[in-house]
Tab-separated table of N, CA and C and ligand atoms in Angstrom:
chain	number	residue	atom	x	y	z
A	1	UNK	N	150.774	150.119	190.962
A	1	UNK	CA	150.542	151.500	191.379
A	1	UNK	C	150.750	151.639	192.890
A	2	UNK	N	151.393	152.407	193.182
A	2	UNK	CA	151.603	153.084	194.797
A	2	UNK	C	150.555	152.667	195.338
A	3	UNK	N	149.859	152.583	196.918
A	3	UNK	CA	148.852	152.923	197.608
A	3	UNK	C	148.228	153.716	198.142
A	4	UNK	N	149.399	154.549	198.277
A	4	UNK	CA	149.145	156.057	198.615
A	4	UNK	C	149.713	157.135	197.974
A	5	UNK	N	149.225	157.992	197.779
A	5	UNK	CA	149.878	159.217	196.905
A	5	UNK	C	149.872	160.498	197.994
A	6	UNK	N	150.975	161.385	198.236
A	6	UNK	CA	150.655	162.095	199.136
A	6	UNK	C	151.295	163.837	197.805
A	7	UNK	N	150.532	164.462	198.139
A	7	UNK	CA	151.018	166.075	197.987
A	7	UNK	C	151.081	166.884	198.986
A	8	UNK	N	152.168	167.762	198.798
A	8	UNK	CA	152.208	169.035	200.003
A	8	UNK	C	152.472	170.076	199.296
A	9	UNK	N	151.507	170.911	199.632
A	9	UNK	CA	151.473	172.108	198.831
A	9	UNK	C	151.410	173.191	199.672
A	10	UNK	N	152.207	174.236	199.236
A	10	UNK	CA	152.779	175.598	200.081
A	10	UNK	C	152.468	176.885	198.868
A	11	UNK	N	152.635	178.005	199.039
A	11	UNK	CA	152.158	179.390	198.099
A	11	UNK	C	153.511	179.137	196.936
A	12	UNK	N	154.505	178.976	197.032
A	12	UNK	CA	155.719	179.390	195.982
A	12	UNK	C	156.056	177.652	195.444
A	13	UNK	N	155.871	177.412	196.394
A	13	UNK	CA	156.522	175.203	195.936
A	13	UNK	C	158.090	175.532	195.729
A	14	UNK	N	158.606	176.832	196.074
A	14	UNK	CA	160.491	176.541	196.547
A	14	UNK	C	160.668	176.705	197.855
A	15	UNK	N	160.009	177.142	198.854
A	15	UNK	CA	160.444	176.639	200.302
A	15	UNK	C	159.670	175.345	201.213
A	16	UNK	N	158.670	175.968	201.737
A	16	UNK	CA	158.045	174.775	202.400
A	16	UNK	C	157.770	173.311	201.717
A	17	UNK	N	156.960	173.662	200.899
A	17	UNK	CA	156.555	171.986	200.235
A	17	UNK	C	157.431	171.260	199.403
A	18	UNK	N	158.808	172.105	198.708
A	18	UNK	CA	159.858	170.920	198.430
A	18	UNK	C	160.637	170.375	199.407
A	19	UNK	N	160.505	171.343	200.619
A	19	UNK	CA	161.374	170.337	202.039
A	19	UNK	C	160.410	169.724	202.546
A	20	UNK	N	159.050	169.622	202.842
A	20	UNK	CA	158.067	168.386	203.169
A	20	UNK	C	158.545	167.268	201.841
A	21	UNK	N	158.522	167.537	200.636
A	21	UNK	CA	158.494	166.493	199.867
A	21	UNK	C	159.702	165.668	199.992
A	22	UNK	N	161.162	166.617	200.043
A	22	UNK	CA	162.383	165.647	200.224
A	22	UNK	C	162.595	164.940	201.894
A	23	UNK	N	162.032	165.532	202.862
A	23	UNK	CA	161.733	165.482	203.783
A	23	UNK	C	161.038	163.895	204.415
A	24	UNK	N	159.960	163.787	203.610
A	24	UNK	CA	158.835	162.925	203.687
A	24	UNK	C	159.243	161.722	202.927
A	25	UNK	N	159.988	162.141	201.621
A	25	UNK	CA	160.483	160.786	200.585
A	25	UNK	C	161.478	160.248	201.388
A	26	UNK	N	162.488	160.851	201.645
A	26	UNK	CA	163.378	160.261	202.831
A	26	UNK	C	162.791	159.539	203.445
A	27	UNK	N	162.068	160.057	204.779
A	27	UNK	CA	161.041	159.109	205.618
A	27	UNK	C	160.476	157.714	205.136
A	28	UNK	N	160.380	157.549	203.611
A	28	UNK	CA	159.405	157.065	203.360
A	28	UNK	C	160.531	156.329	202.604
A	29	UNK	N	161.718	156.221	201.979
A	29	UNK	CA	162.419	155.548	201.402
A	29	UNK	C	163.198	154.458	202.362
A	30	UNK	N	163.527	154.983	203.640
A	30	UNK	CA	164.350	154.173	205.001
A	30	UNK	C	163.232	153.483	205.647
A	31	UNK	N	161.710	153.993	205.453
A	31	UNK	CA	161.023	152.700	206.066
A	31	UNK	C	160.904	151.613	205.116
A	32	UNK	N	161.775	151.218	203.843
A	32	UNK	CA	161.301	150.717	203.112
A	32	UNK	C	160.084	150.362	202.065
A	33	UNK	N	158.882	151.785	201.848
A	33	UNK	CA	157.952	151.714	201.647
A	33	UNK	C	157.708	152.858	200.324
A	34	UNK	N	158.649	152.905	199.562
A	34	UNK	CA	159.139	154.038	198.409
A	34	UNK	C	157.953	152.931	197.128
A	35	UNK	N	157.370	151.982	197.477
A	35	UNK	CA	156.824	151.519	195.899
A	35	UNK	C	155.487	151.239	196.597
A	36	UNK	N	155.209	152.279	197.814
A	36	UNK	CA	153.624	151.831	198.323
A	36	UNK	C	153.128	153.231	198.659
A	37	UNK	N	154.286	154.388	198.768
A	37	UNK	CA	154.217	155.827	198.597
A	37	UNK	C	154.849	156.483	197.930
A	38	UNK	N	153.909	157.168	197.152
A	38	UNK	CA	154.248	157.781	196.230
A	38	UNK	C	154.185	159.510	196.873
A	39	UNK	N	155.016	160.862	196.628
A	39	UNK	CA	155.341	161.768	197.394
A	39	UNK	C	155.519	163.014	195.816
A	40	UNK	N	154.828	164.408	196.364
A	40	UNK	CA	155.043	164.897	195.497
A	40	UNK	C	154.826	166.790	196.051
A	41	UNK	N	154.809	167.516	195.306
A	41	UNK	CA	154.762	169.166	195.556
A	41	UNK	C	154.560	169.977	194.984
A	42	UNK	N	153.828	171.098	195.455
A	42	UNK	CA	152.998	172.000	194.039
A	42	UNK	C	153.088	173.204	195.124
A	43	UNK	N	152.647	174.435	194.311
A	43	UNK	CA	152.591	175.802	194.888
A	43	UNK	C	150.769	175.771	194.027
A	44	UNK	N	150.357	176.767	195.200
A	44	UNK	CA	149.082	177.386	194.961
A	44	UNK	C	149.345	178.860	193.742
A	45	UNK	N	150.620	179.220	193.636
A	45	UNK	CA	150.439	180.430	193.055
A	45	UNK	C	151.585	179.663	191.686
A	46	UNK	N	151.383	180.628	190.657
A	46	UNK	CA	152.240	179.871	189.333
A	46	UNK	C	153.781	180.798	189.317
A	47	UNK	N	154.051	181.446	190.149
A	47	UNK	CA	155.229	182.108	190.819
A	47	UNK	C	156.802	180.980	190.375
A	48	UNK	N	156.728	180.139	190.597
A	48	UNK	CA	158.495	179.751	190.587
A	48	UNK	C	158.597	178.467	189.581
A	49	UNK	N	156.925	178.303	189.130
A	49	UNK	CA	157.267	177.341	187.803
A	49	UNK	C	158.493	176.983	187.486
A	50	UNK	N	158.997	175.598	187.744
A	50	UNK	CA	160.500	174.877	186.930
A	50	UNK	C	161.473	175.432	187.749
A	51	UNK	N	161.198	176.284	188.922
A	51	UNK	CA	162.578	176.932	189.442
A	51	UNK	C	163.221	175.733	190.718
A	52	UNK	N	164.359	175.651	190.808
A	52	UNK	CA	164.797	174.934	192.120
A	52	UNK	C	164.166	175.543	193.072
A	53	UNK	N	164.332	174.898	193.955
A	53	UNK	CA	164.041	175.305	195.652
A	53	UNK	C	164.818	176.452	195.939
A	54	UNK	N	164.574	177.465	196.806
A	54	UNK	CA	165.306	178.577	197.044
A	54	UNK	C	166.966	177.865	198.167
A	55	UNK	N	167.347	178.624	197.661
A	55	UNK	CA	168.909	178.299	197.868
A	55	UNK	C	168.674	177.783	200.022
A	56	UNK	N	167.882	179.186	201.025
A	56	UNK	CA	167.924	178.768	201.528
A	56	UNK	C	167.517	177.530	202.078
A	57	UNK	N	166.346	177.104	201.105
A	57	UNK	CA	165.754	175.963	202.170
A	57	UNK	C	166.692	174.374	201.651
A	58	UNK	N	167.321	174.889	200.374
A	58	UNK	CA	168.118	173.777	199.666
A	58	UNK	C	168.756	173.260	200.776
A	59	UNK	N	169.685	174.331	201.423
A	59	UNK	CA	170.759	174.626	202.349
A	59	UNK	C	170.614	173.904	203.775
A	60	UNK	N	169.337	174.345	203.910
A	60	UNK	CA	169.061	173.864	205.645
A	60	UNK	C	168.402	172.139	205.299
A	61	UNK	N	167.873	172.292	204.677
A	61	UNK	CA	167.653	170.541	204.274
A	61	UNK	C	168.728	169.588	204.224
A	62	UNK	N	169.816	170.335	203.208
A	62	UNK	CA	170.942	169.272	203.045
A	62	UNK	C	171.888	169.551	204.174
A	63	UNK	N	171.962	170.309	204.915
A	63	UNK	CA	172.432	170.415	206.616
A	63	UNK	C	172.302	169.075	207.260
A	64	UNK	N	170.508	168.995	207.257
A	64	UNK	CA	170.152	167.796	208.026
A	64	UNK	C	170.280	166.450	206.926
A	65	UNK	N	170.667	166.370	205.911
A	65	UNK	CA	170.699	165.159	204.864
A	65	UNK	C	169.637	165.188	204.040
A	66	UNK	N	168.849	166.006	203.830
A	66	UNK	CA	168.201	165.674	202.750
A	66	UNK	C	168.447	166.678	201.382
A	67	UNK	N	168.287	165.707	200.196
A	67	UNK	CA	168.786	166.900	198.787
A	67	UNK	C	167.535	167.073	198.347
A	68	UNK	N	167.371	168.248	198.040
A	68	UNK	CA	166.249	168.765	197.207
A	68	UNK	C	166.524	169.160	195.729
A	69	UNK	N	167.724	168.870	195.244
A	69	UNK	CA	168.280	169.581	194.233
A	69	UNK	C	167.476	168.946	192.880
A	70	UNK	N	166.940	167.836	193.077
A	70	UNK	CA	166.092	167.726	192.048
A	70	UNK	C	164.641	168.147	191.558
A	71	UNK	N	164.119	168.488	192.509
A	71	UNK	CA	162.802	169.030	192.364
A	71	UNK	C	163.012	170.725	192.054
A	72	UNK	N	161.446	170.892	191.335
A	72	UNK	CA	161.349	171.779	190.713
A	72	UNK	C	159.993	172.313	190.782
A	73	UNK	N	159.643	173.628	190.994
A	73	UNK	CA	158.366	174.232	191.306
A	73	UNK	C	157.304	173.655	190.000
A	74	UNK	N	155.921	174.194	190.681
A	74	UNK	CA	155.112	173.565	189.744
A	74	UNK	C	154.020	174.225	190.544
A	75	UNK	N	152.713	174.341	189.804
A	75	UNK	CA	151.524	174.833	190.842
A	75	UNK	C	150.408	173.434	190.228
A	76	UNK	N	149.199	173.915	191.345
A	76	UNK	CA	148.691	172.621	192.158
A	76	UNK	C	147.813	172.871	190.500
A	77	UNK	N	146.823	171.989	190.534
A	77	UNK	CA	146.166	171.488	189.408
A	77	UNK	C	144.876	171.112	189.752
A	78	UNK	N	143.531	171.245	189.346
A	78	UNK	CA	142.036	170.420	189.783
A	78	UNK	C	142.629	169.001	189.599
A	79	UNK	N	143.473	168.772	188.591
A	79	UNK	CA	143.849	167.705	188.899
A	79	UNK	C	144.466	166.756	189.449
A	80	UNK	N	144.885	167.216	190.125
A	80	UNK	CA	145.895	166.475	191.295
A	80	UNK	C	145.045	166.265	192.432
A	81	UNK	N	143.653	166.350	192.454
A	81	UNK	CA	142.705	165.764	193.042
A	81	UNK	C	142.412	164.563	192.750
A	82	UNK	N	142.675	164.172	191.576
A	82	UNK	CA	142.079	163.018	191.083
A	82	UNK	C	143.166	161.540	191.429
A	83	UNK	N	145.145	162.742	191.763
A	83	UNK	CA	145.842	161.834	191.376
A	83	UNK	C	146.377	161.306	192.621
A	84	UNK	N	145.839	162.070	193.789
A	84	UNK	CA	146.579	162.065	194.879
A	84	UNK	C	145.022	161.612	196.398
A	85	UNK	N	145.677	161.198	197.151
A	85	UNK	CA	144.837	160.632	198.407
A	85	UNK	C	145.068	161.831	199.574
A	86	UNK	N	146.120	162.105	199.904
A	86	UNK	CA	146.169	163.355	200.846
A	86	UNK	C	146.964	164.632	200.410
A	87	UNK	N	146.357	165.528	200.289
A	87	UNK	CA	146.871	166.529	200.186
A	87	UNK	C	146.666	167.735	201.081
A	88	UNK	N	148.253	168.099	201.540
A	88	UNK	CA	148.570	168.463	203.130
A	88	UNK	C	148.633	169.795	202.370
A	89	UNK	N	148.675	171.461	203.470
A	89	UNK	CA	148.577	172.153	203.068
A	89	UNK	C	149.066	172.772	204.204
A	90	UNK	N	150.698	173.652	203.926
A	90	UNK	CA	151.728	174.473	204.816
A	90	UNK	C	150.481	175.186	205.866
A	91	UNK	N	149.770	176.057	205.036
A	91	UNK	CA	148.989	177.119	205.852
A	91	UNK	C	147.646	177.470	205.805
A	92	UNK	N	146.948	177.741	206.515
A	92	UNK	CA	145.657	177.876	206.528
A	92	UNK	C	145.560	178.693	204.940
A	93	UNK	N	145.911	179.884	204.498
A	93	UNK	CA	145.757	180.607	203.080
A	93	UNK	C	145.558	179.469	202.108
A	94	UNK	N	146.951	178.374	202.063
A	94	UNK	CA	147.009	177.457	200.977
A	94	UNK	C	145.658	176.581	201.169
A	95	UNK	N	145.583	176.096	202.308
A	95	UNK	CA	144.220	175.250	202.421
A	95	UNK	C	143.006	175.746	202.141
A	96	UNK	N	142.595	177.006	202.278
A	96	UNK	CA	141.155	177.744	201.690
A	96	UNK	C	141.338	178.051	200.483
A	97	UNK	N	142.913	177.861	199.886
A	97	UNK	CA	142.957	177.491	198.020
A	97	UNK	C	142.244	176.788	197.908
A	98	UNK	N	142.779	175.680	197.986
A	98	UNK	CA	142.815	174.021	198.123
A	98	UNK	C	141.457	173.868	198.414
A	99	UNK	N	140.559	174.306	198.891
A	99	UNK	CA	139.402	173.795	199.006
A	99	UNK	C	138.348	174.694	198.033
A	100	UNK	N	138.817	175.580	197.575
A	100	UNK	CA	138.674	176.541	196.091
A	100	UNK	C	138.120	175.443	195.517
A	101	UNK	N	139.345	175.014	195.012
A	101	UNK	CA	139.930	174.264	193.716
A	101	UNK	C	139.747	173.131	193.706
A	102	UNK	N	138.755	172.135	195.019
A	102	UNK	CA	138.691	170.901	195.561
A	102	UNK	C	137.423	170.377	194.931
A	103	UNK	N	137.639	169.706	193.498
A	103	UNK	CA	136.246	168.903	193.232
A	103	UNK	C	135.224	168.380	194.675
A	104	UNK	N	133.708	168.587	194.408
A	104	UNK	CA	133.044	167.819	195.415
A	104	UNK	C	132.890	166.479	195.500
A	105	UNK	N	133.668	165.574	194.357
A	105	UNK	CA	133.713	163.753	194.198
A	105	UNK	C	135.348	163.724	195.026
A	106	UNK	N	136.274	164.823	195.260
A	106	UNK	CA	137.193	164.439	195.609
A	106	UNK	C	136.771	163.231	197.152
A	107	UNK	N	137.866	162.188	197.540
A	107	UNK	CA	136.833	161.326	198.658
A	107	UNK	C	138.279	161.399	199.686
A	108	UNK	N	139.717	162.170	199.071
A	108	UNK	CA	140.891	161.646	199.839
A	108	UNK	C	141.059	162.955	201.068
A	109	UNK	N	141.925	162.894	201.549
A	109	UNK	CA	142.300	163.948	202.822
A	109	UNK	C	143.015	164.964	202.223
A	110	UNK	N	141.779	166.431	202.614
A	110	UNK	CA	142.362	167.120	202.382
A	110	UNK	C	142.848	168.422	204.073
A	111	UNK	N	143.882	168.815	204.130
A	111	UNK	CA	144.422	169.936	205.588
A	111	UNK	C	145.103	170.099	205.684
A	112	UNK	N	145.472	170.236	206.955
A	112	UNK	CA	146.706	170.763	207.403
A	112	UNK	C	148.025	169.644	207.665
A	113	UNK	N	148.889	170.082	207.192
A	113	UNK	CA	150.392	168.939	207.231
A	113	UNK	C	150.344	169.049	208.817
A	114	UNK	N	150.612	169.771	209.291
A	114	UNK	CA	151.177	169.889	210.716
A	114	UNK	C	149.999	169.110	211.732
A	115	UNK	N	148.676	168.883	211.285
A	115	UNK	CA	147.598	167.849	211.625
A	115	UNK	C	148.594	166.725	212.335
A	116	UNK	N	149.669	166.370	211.831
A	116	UNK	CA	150.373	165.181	211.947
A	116	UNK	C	151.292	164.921	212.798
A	117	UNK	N	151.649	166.525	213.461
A	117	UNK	CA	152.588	166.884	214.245
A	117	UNK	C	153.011	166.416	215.522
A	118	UNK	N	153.496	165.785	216.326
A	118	UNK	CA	153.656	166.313	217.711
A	118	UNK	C	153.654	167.734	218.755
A	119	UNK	N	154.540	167.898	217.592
A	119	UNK	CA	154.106	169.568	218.357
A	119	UNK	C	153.004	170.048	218.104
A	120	UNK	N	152.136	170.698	219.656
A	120	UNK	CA	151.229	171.083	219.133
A	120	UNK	C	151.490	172.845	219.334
A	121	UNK	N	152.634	173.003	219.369
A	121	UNK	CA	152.397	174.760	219.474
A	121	UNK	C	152.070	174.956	217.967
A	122	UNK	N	152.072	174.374	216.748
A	122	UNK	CA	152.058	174.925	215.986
A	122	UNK	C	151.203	174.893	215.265
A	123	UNK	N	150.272	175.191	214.503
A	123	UNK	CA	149.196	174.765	213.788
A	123	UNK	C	149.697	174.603	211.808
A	124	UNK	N	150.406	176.127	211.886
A	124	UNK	CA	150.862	175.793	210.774
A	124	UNK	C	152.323	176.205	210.232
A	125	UNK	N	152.732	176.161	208.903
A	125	UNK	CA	154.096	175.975	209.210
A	125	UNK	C	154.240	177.491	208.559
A	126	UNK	N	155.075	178.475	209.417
A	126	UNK	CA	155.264	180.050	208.528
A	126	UNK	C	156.000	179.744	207.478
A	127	UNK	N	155.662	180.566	207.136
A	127	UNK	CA	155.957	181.236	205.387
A	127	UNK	C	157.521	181.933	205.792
A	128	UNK	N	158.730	181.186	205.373
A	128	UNK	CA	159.882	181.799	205.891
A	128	UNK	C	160.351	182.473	204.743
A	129	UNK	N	159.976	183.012	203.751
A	129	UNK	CA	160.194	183.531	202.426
A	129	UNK	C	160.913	185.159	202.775
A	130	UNK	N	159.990	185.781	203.535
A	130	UNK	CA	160.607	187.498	203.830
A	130	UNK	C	161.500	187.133	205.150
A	131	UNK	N	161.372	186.017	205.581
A	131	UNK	CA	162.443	186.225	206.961
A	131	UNK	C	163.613	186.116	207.213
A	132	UNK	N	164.537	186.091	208.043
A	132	UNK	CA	165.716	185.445	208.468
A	132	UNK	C	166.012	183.857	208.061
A	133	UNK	N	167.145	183.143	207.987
A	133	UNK	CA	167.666	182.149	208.137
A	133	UNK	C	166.951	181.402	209.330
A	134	UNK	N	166.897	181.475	210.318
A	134	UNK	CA	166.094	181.181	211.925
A	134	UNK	C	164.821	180.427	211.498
A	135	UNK	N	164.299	181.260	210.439
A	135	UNK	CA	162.584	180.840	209.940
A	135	UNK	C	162.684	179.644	209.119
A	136	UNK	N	164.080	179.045	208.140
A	136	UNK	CA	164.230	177.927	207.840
A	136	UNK	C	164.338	176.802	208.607
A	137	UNK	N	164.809	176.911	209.701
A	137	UNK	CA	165.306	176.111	210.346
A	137	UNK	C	164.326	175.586	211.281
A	138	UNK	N	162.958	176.524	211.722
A	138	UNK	CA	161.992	175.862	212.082
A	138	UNK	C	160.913	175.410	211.498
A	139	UNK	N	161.449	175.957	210.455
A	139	UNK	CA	160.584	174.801	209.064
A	139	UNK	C	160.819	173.527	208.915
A	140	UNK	N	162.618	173.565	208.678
A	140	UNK	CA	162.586	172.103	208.768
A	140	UNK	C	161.924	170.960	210.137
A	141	UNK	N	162.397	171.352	211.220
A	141	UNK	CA	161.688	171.212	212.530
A	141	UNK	C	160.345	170.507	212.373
A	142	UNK	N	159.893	172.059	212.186
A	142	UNK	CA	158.484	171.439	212.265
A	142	UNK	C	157.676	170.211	210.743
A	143	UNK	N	158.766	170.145	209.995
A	143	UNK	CA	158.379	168.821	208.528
A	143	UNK	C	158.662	167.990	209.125
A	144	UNK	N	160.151	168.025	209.580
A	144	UNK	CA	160.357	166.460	210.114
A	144	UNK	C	159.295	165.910	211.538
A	145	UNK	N	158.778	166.698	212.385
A	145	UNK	CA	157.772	166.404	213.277
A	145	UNK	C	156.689	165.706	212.462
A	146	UNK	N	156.090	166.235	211.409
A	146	UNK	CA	155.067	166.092	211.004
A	146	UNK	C	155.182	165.065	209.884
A	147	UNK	N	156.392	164.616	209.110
A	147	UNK	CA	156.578	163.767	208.552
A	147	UNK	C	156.637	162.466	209.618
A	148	UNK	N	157.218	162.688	210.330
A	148	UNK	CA	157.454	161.432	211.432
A	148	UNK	C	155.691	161.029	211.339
A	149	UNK	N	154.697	161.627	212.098
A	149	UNK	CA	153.296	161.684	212.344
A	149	UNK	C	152.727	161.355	211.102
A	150	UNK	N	152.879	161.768	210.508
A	150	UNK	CA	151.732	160.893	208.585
A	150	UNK	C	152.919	159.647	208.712
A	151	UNK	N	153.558	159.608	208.283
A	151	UNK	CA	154.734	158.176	208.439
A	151	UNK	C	153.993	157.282	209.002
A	152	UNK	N	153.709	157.711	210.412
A	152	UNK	CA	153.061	156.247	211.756
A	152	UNK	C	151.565	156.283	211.212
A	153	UNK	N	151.100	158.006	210.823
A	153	UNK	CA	149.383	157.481	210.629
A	153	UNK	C	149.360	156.271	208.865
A	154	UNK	N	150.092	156.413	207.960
A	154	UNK	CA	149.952	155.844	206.811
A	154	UNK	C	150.104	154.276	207.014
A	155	UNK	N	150.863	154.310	207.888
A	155	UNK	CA	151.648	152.771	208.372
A	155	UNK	C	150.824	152.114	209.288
A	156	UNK	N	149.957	152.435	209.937
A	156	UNK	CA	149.019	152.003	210.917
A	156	UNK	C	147.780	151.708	209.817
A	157	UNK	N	147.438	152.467	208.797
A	157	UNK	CA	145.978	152.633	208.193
A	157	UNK	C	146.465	151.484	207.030
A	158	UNK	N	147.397	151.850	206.765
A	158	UNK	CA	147.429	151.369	204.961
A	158	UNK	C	148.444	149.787	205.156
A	159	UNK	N	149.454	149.788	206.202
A	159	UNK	CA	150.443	148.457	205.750
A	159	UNK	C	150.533	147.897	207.315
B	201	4NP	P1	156.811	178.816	199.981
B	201	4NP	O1	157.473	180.256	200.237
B	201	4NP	O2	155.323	179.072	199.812
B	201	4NP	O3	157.110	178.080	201.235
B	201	4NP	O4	157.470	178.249	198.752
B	201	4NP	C1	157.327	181.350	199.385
B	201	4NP	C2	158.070	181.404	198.224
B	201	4NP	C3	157.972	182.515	197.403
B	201	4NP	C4	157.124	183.556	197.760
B	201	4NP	C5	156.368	183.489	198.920
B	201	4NP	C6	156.478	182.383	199.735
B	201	4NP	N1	157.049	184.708	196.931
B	201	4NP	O5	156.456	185.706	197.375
B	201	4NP	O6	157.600	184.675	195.800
């Protein structure tokens, strides 16, 4: 079994949290550490169930190299408390889900993805769904910051 299980969960699970997830598996496949992390993605709302990632964020991901074309929406579960150790959360809204829905035996990390960040202008990552193209692109930005940051914190704690 993995050592770590990570989720990132965003409101729809087709923009933000399938580019943290392809984002992060990447990260996590070139450090050589794909059978000690395990990586996954859910939406708080049951909105895009089974749907691909929205075309734009497909787009700006595989710009920078990463494919998302396999993943597929899904919403979060009480149980994915049980299955997962950190579960990161795009935006403050998703995280006061998330702590809804957060058994009190849960014992793993639950907040904010961008916690992990370098950058600190940002706290959390916008919702680029009603915006421009522009709003993808500092999405990706700000995953890969924050993937870099859980990357070094997992690797320092766990291997
Ligand atoms: P996500 O973006 O939470 O990053 O996947 C959204 C996707 C869909 C909607 C809102 C945000 N929507 O309103 O359908």
């Amino acid at each position: 079994m993995a050592k770590v299980r990570v989720l990132f969960v965003c409101l729809g699970n087709i923009c933000r949290s399938p580019t943290a997830h392809g984002v992060f598996q990447k990260f996590v496949d070139q450090a050589g550490l794909s059978a000690d992390i395990t990586v996954d993605s859910a939406g708080t709302s049951n909105w895009h169930i089974d749907e691909a990632p929205d075309r734009r964020s497909s787009e700006a991901a595989l710009a920078a190299g990463y494919d998302l074309s396999s993943l597929r929406g899904r919403q979060v579960a009480r149980k994915d408390f049980e299955k997962f150790d950190y579960i990161l959360a795009m935006d403050e809204s998703n995280l006061a889900d998330l702590e809804e829905l957060c058994p009190s035996s849960f014992s793993g990390h639950l907040g904010l993805f961008l916690e992990f960040a370098r950058n600190k202008n940002y706290q959390e990552v916008p919702d680029p769904y009603h915006g421009g193209e522009e709003g993808f692109g500092l999405v990706l930005s700000l995953i890969e910051d924050a993937s870099a940051g859980l990357l070094k914190h997992l690797k320092k704690k766990y291997f």
